[in-house]
PDB file of C-alpha atoms in Angstrom:
ATOM      1  CA  UNK A   1     -19.971  25.254   3.603  1.00 53.00           C
ATOM      2  CA  UNK A   2     -18.497  21.814   4.310  1.00 76.00           C
ATOM      3  CA  UNK A   3     -15.378  21.105   2.278  1.00 89.00           C
ATOM      4  CA  UNK A   4     -15.145  17.733   0.576  1.00 95.00           C
ATOM      5  CA  UNK A   5     -12.288  15.511   1.771  1.00 96.00           C
ATOM      6  CA  UNK A   6     -10.820  15.563  -1.731  1.00 96.00           C
ATOM      7  CA  UNK A   7      -9.892  19.219  -1.224  1.00 97.00           C
ATOM      8  CA  UNK A   8      -6.805  17.902   0.508  1.00 97.00           C
ATOM      9  CA  UNK A   9      -5.482  17.214  -2.982  1.00 96.00           C
ATOM     10  CA  UNK A  10      -7.705  19.377  -5.184  1.00 97.00           C
ATOM     11  CA  UNK A  11      -6.459  22.830  -4.361  1.00 96.00           C
ATOM     12  CA  UNK A  12      -7.816  25.909  -6.191  1.00 97.00           C
ATOM     13  CA  UNK A  13      -4.880  25.647  -8.643  1.00 98.00           C
ATOM     14  CA  UNK A  14      -5.670  21.991  -9.319  1.00 98.00           C
ATOM     15  CA  UNK A  15      -9.353  22.776  -9.843  1.00 97.00           C
ATOM     16  CA  UNK A  16      -8.459  25.552 -12.298  1.00 98.00           C
ATOM     17  CA  UNK A  17      -6.491  23.069 -14.355  1.00 98.00           C
ATOM     18  CA  UNK A  18      -9.298  20.523 -14.152  1.00 97.00           C
ATOM     19  CA  UNK A  19     -11.673  23.136 -15.568  1.00 97.00           C
ATOM     20  CA  UNK A  20      -9.245  24.039 -18.352  1.00 97.00           C
ATOM     21  CA  UNK A  21      -8.767  20.387 -19.251  1.00 97.00           C
ATOM     22  CA  UNK A  22     -12.478  19.597 -18.909  1.00 97.00           C
ATOM     23  CA  UNK A  23     -12.423  17.055 -16.033  1.00 96.00           C
ATOM     24  CA  UNK A  24     -13.872  19.347 -13.334  1.00 97.00           C
ATOM     25  CA  UNK A  25     -17.471  18.280 -13.899  1.00 96.00           C
ATOM     26  CA  UNK A  26     -16.607  14.646 -13.087  1.00 95.00           C
ATOM     27  CA  UNK A  27     -14.879  15.566  -9.828  1.00 95.00           C
ATOM     28  CA  UNK A  28     -17.649  17.969  -8.847  1.00 96.00           C
ATOM     29  CA  UNK A  29     -20.009  14.985  -8.800  1.00 95.00           C
ATOM     30  CA  UNK A  30     -17.619  13.130  -6.487  1.00 93.00           C
ATOM     31  CA  UNK A  31     -17.285  16.197  -4.255  1.00 95.00           C
ATOM     32  CA  UNK A  32     -21.061  16.407  -3.964  1.00 94.00           C
ATOM     33  CA  UNK A  33     -20.932  12.970  -2.347  1.00 93.00           C
ATOM     34  CA  UNK A  34     -18.227  14.031   0.102  1.00 93.00           C
ATOM     35  CA  UNK A  35     -15.049  13.506  -1.891  1.00 95.00           C
ATOM     36  CA  UNK A  36     -12.432  10.917  -1.082  1.00 97.00           C
ATOM     37  CA  UNK A  37     -12.927   8.168   1.483  1.00 96.00           C
ATOM     38  CA  UNK A  38     -11.840   9.073   5.022  1.00 95.00           C
ATOM     39  CA  UNK A  39     -10.625   7.051   7.981  1.00 93.00           C
ATOM     40  CA  UNK A  40      -9.753   3.376   8.112  1.00 97.00           C
ATOM     41  CA  UNK A  41     -12.548   1.366   6.488  1.00 96.00           C
ATOM     42  CA  UNK A  42     -12.902  -2.407   6.110  1.00 96.00           C
ATOM     43  CA  UNK A  43     -12.047  -1.961   2.433  1.00 96.00           C
ATOM     44  CA  UNK A  44      -8.795  -0.283   3.295  1.00 97.00           C
ATOM     45  CA  UNK A  45      -7.942  -2.944   5.919  1.00 97.00           C
ATOM     46  CA  UNK A  46      -8.478  -5.651   3.303  1.00 96.00           C
ATOM     47  CA  UNK A  47      -6.181  -3.883   0.905  1.00 96.00           C
ATOM     48  CA  UNK A  48      -3.471  -3.449   3.541  1.00 97.00           C
ATOM     49  CA  UNK A  49      -3.532  -7.205   4.141  1.00 96.00           C
ATOM     50  CA  UNK A  50      -2.128  -7.914   0.659  1.00 93.00           C
ATOM     51  CA  UNK A  51       0.276  -5.006   0.328  1.00 93.00           C
ATOM     52  CA  UNK A  52       4.018  -5.520   0.616  1.00 93.00           C
ATOM     53  CA  UNK A  53       5.172  -2.323  -1.048  1.00 91.00           C
ATOM     54  CA  UNK A  54       4.646   1.309   0.005  1.00 95.00           C
ATOM     55  CA  UNK A  55       6.144   4.710  -0.730  1.00 97.00           C
ATOM     56  CA  UNK A  56       6.056   7.290   2.047  1.00 98.00           C
ATOM     57  CA  UNK A  57       6.378  10.957   1.059  1.00 98.00           C
ATOM     58  CA  UNK A  58       7.272  13.694   3.534  1.00 98.00           C
ATOM     59  CA  UNK A  59       8.585  17.234   3.265  1.00 98.00           C
ATOM     60  CA  UNK A  60      10.804  19.638   5.160  1.00 98.00           C
ATOM     61  CA  UNK A  61       9.346  22.621   6.957  1.00 97.00           C
ATOM     62  CA  UNK A  62       9.935  24.766   3.839  1.00 96.00           C
ATOM     63  CA  UNK A  63       8.366  22.165   1.504  1.00 95.00           C
ATOM     64  CA  UNK A  64      11.313  20.205   0.058  1.00 97.00           C
ATOM     65  CA  UNK A  65       9.760  16.791  -0.767  1.00 97.00           C
ATOM     66  CA  UNK A  66      11.224  13.389  -0.132  1.00 98.00           C
ATOM     67  CA  UNK A  67       9.871   9.907  -0.888  1.00 97.00           C
ATOM     68  CA  UNK A  68      11.095   6.670   0.627  1.00 95.00           C
ATOM     69  CA  UNK A  69      10.280   3.043  -0.099  1.00 94.00           C
ATOM     70  CA  UNK A  70       8.927   0.886   2.713  1.00 93.00           C
ATOM     71  CA  UNK A  71       8.333  -2.837   2.399  1.00 92.00           C
ATOM     72  CA  UNK A  72       7.856  -6.073   4.249  1.00 93.00           C
ATOM     73  CA  UNK A  73       5.699  -9.150   4.249  1.00 93.00           C
ATOM     74  CA  UNK A  74       2.180  -8.787   3.006  1.00 94.00           C
ATOM     75  CA  UNK A  75       0.166  -6.979   5.645  1.00 95.00           C
ATOM     76  CA  UNK A  76       3.149  -5.247   7.244  1.00 97.00           C
ATOM     77  CA  UNK A  77       1.054  -2.054   7.428  1.00 98.00           C
ATOM     78  CA  UNK A  78      -1.708  -2.614   9.948  1.00 97.00           C
ATOM     79  CA  UNK A  79      -4.772  -0.780  11.230  1.00 97.00           C
ATOM     80  CA  UNK A  80      -4.489   0.618  14.748  1.00 97.00           C
ATOM     81  CA  UNK A  81      -7.929   2.159  15.048  1.00 97.00           C
ATOM     82  CA  UNK A  82     -10.583   3.750  12.829  1.00 96.00           C
ATOM     83  CA  UNK A  83      -8.276   6.566  11.749  1.00 97.00           C
ATOM     84  CA  UNK A  84      -4.738   5.285  12.242  1.00 98.00           C
ATOM     85  CA  UNK A  85      -2.499   2.792  10.481  1.00 98.00           C
ATOM     86  CA  UNK A  86       1.048   1.940  11.403  1.00 98.00           C
ATOM     87  CA  UNK A  87       4.125  -0.086  10.626  1.00 98.00           C
ATOM     88  CA  UNK A  88       7.520  -0.885  12.038  1.00 97.00           C
ATOM     89  CA  UNK A  89      10.369   1.174  10.595  1.00 95.00           C
ATOM     90  CA  UNK A  90      13.352  -1.161  10.192  1.00 94.00           C
ATOM     91  CA  UNK A  91      16.983  -0.219  10.553  1.00 91.00           C
ATOM     92  CA  UNK A  92      18.394   0.902   7.213  1.00 84.00           C
ATOM     93  CA  UNK A  93      20.998   3.330   5.856  1.00 85.00           C
ATOM     94  CA  UNK A  94      20.579   5.611   8.861  1.00 87.00           C
ATOM     95  CA  UNK A  95      20.152   8.838   6.894  1.00 93.00           C
ATOM     96  CA  UNK A  96      16.945   9.581   8.895  1.00 95.00           C
ATOM     97  CA  UNK A  97      15.549  11.972   6.256  1.00 97.00           C
ATOM     98  CA  UNK A  98      11.947  10.862   6.836  1.00 97.00           C
ATOM     99  CA  UNK A  99      12.426  11.011  10.631  1.00 97.00           C
ATOM    100  CA  UNK A 100      13.886  14.513  10.380  1.00 97.00           C
ATOM    101  CA  UNK A 101      11.154  15.742   8.084  1.00 98.00           C
ATOM    102  CA  UNK A 102       8.392  14.448  10.359  1.00 98.00           C
ATOM    103  CA  UNK A 103      10.005  16.188  13.344  1.00 97.00           C
ATOM    104  CA  UNK A 104       9.240  19.552  11.739  1.00 98.00           C
ATOM    105  CA  UNK A 105       6.361  18.785   9.358  1.00 98.00           C
ATOM    106  CA  UNK A 106       3.894  16.010  10.090  1.00 98.00           C
ATOM    107  CA  UNK A 107       2.110  16.139   6.735  1.00 98.00           C
ATOM    108  CA  UNK A 108       2.678  12.875   4.900  1.00 98.00           C
ATOM    109  CA  UNK A 109       1.451  10.861   1.940  1.00 98.00           C
ATOM    110  CA  UNK A 110       1.385   7.081   1.414  1.00 98.00           C
ATOM    111  CA  UNK A 111       1.262   5.425  -1.980  1.00 96.00           C
ATOM    112  CA  UNK A 112       0.455   1.730  -1.808  1.00 96.00           C
ATOM    113  CA  UNK A 113       0.572  -0.630  -4.761  1.00 91.00           C
ATOM    114  CA  UNK A 114      -0.465  -4.204  -5.403  1.00 89.00           C
ATOM    115  CA  UNK A 115       1.208  -5.183  -8.687  1.00 87.00           C
ATOM    116  CA  UNK A 116      -0.347  -8.635  -8.908  1.00 84.00           C
ATOM    117  CA  UNK A 117      -3.918  -7.214  -8.941  1.00 86.00           C
ATOM    118  CA  UNK A 118      -2.951  -3.917 -10.583  1.00 88.00           C
ATOM    119  CA  UNK A 119      -4.359  -1.830  -7.745  1.00 90.00           C
ATOM    120  CA  UNK A 120      -3.029   1.280  -6.032  1.00 92.00           C
ATOM    121  CA  UNK A 121      -4.271   3.421  -3.169  1.00 96.00           C
ATOM    122  CA  UNK A 122      -3.287   6.975  -2.263  1.00 97.00           C
ATOM    123  CA  UNK A 123      -3.509   8.184   1.338  1.00 98.00           C
ATOM    124  CA  UNK A 124      -3.152  11.713   2.688  1.00 98.00           C
ATOM    125  CA  UNK A 125      -2.633  12.375   6.359  1.00 98.00           C
ATOM    126  CA  UNK A 126      -0.205  13.104   9.134  1.00 98.00           C
ATOM    127  CA  UNK A 127       2.526  10.854  10.448  1.00 98.00           C
ATOM    128  CA  UNK A 128       4.599  10.657  13.567  1.00 98.00           C
ATOM    129  CA  UNK A 129       7.523   8.651  14.837  1.00 98.00           C
ATOM    130  CA  UNK A 130       7.200   6.533  17.965  1.00 98.00           C
ATOM    131  CA  UNK A 131      10.436   5.440  19.623  1.00 96.00           C
ATOM    132  CA  UNK A 132      10.958   3.010  22.462  1.00 95.00           C
ATOM    133  CA  UNK A 133       7.393   1.582  22.636  1.00 96.00           C
ATOM    134  CA  UNK A 134       8.151  -2.129  22.847  1.00 96.00           C
ATOM    135  CA  UNK A 135       4.508  -3.198  23.127  1.00 97.00           C
ATOM    136  CA  UNK A 136       3.505  -1.252  20.001  1.00 97.00           C
ATOM    137  CA  UNK A 137       6.514  -2.606  18.144  1.00 97.00           C
ATOM    138  CA  UNK A 138       5.595  -6.196  19.029  1.00 96.00           C
ATOM    139  CA  UNK A 139       2.040  -5.515  17.927  1.00 96.00           C
ATOM    140  CA  UNK A 140       3.134  -4.288  14.513  1.00 97.00           C
ATOM    141  CA  UNK A 141       6.215  -6.458  13.849  1.00 96.00           C
ATOM    142  CA  UNK A 142       5.481  -9.149  11.241  1.00 95.00           C
ATOM    143  CA  UNK A 143       5.946 -12.675  12.539  1.00 93.00           C
ATOM    144  CA  UNK A 144       9.279 -14.312  11.758  1.00 92.00           C
ATOM    145  CA  UNK A 145      10.454 -11.376   9.667  1.00 93.00           C
ATOM    146  CA  UNK A 146      14.232 -10.987   9.682  1.00 91.00           C
ATOM    147  CA  UNK A 147      14.688  -7.256  10.203  1.00 93.00           C
ATOM    148  CA  UNK A 148      15.772  -5.124  13.131  1.00 94.00           C
ATOM    149  CA  UNK A 149      13.005  -2.769  14.275  1.00 95.00           C
ATOM    150  CA  UNK A 150      14.173   0.750  14.964  1.00 95.00           C
ATOM    151  CA  UNK A 151      10.962   2.686  15.538  1.00 97.00           C
ATOM    152  CA  UNK A 152       7.318   2.813  14.575  1.00 98.00           C
ATOM    153  CA  UNK A 153       5.590   5.160  12.129  1.00 98.00           C
ATOM    154  CA  UNK A 154       1.943   5.950  12.842  1.00 98.00           C
ATOM    155  CA  UNK A 155      -0.093   7.497  10.070  1.00 98.00           C
ATOM    156  CA  UNK A 156      -3.385   9.281  10.757  1.00 98.00           C
ATOM    157  CA  UNK A 157      -5.558   8.899   7.665  1.00 98.00           C
ATOM    158  CA  UNK A 158      -7.314  12.099   6.618  1.00 97.00           C
ATOM    159  CA  UNK A 159      -8.357  11.000   3.112  1.00 97.00           C
ATOM    160  CA  UNK A 160      -7.687   8.151   0.695  1.00 97.00           C
ATOM    161  CA  UNK A 161      -8.605   7.208  -2.802  1.00 96.00           C
ATOM    162  CA  UNK A 162      -8.329   4.208  -5.148  1.00 92.00           C
ATOM    163  CA  UNK A 163      -6.320   5.135  -8.182  1.00 81.00           C
ATOM    164  CA  UNK A 164      -6.909   4.036 -11.755  1.00 80.00           C
ATOM    165  CA  UNK A 165      -5.243   0.708 -12.630  1.00 82.00           C
ATOM    166  CA  UNK A 166      -4.187   1.991 -16.042  1.00 82.00           C
ATOM    167  CA  UNK A 167      -0.508   1.536 -16.866  1.00 85.00           C
ATOM    168  CA  UNK A 168       0.290  -0.539 -13.737  1.00 84.00           C
ATOM    169  CA  UNK A 169       2.566  -3.374 -14.935  1.00 84.00           C
ATOM    170  CA  UNK A 170       1.385  -6.736 -13.718  1.00 84.00           C
ATOM    171  CA  UNK A 171       4.097  -8.347 -11.585  1.00 85.00           C
ATOM    172  CA  UNK A 172       3.833 -11.468  -9.527  1.00 79.00           C
ATOM    173  CA  UNK A 173       5.587 -12.191  -6.275  1.00 82.00           C
ATOM    174  CA  UNK A 174       8.393 -14.747  -6.544  1.00 80.00           C
ATOM    175  CA  UNK A 175       6.981 -16.813  -3.679  1.00 81.00           C
ATOM    176  CA  UNK A 176       3.546 -16.869  -5.322  1.00 82.00           C
ATOM    177  CA  UNK A 177       5.030 -17.943  -8.637  1.00 85.00           C
ATOM    178  CA  UNK A 178       7.114 -20.661  -6.937  1.00 87.00           C
ATOM    179  CA  UNK A 179       4.018 -21.919  -5.164  1.00 88.00           C
ATOM    180  CA  UNK A 180       2.013 -22.065  -8.395  1.00 85.00           C
ATOM    181  CA  UNK A 181       4.827 -23.874 -10.195  1.00 90.00           C
ATOM    182  CA  UNK A 182       5.126 -26.368  -7.321  1.00 90.00           C
ATOM    183  CA  UNK A 183       1.386 -27.063  -7.500  1.00 90.00           C
ATOM    184  CA  UNK A 184       1.573 -27.640 -11.245  1.00 89.00           C
ATOM    185  CA  UNK A 185       4.553 -29.971 -10.834  1.00 91.00           C
ATOM    186  CA  UNK A 186       2.615 -32.043  -8.271  1.00 93.00           C
ATOM    187  CA  UNK A 187      -0.353 -32.304 -10.671  1.00 93.00           C
ATOM    188  CA  UNK A 188       1.975 -33.317 -13.477  1.00 91.00           C
ATOM    189  CA  UNK A 189       3.629 -35.975 -11.390  1.00 91.00           C
ATOM    190  CA  UNK A 190       0.211 -37.343 -10.404  1.00 93.00           C
ATOM    191  CA  UNK A 191      -0.900 -37.372 -14.031  1.00 92.00           C
ATOM    192  CA  UNK A 192       2.247 -39.191 -15.091  1.00 91.00           C
ATOM    193  CA  UNK A 193       1.749 -41.761 -12.332  1.00 91.00           C
ATOM    194  CA  UNK A 194      -1.802 -42.293 -13.515  1.00 90.00           C
ATOM    195  CA  UNK A 195      -0.614 -42.785 -17.090  1.00 90.00           C
ATOM    196  CA  UNK A 196       1.875 -45.398 -15.962  1.00 89.00           C
ATOM    197  CA  UNK A 197      -0.797 -47.147 -13.940  1.00 87.00           C
ATOM    198  CA  UNK A 198      -3.155 -47.282 -16.907  1.00 86.00           C
ATOM    199  CA  UNK A 199      -0.338 -48.549 -19.151  1.00 86.00           C
ATOM    200  CA  UNK A 200       0.254 -51.331 -16.634  1.00 84.00           C
ATOM    201  CA  UNK A 201      -3.395 -52.318 -16.723  1.00 83.00           C
ATOM    202  CA  UNK A 202      -3.396 -52.348 -20.528  1.00 81.00           C
ATOM    203  CA  UNK A 203      -0.299 -54.550 -20.510  1.00 77.00           C
ATOM    204  CA  UNK A 204      -1.975 -56.998 -18.177  1.00 70.00           C
ATOM    205  CA  UNK A 205      -4.996 -57.394 -20.478  1.00 67.00           C
ATOM    206  CA  UNK A 206      -3.025 -57.592 -23.710  1.00 59.00           C
TER     207      UNK A 206
END
């Protein structure tokens, strides 16, 4: 029997709890349709284009978990093909925990969040480190971004799901807020200039 893609997260233990807490019937309907989305779809590509924040989870060979923040300009995570996404790993504190974990356990999880639109996406898959590939680094490096590339992380997408927006705080990017304020200031200045023009016309006819 074909296993639904959501089984990557819904283990027998998880399903037992879903039954006990009466949510199993809902997820059985989803599983009947195949489960989570798989591969890199146009919907996922569109979401990646607006994301500037990600959390990458890995684990040691014996299962000790570790999560690390990754960020950059919007769209810093890019599609490579119909099952792979990737991003440049910039030079940081040089602990190399993620790199070490992936050297012995390639299972990985990406949590992507768009605070402005209150959206989040969960991705399960396998990741690997690519060192010394200058062409790939150039392909994935965001334009005019001031960071030193150290390596590339490629993530093979096995399953992904859109998470509920509930409880996501709405936060706006500083650059977006500054742009909106600048636009409003321009409109205010134009309105004030128009008011002064109309006052001048009224003065001429008085």
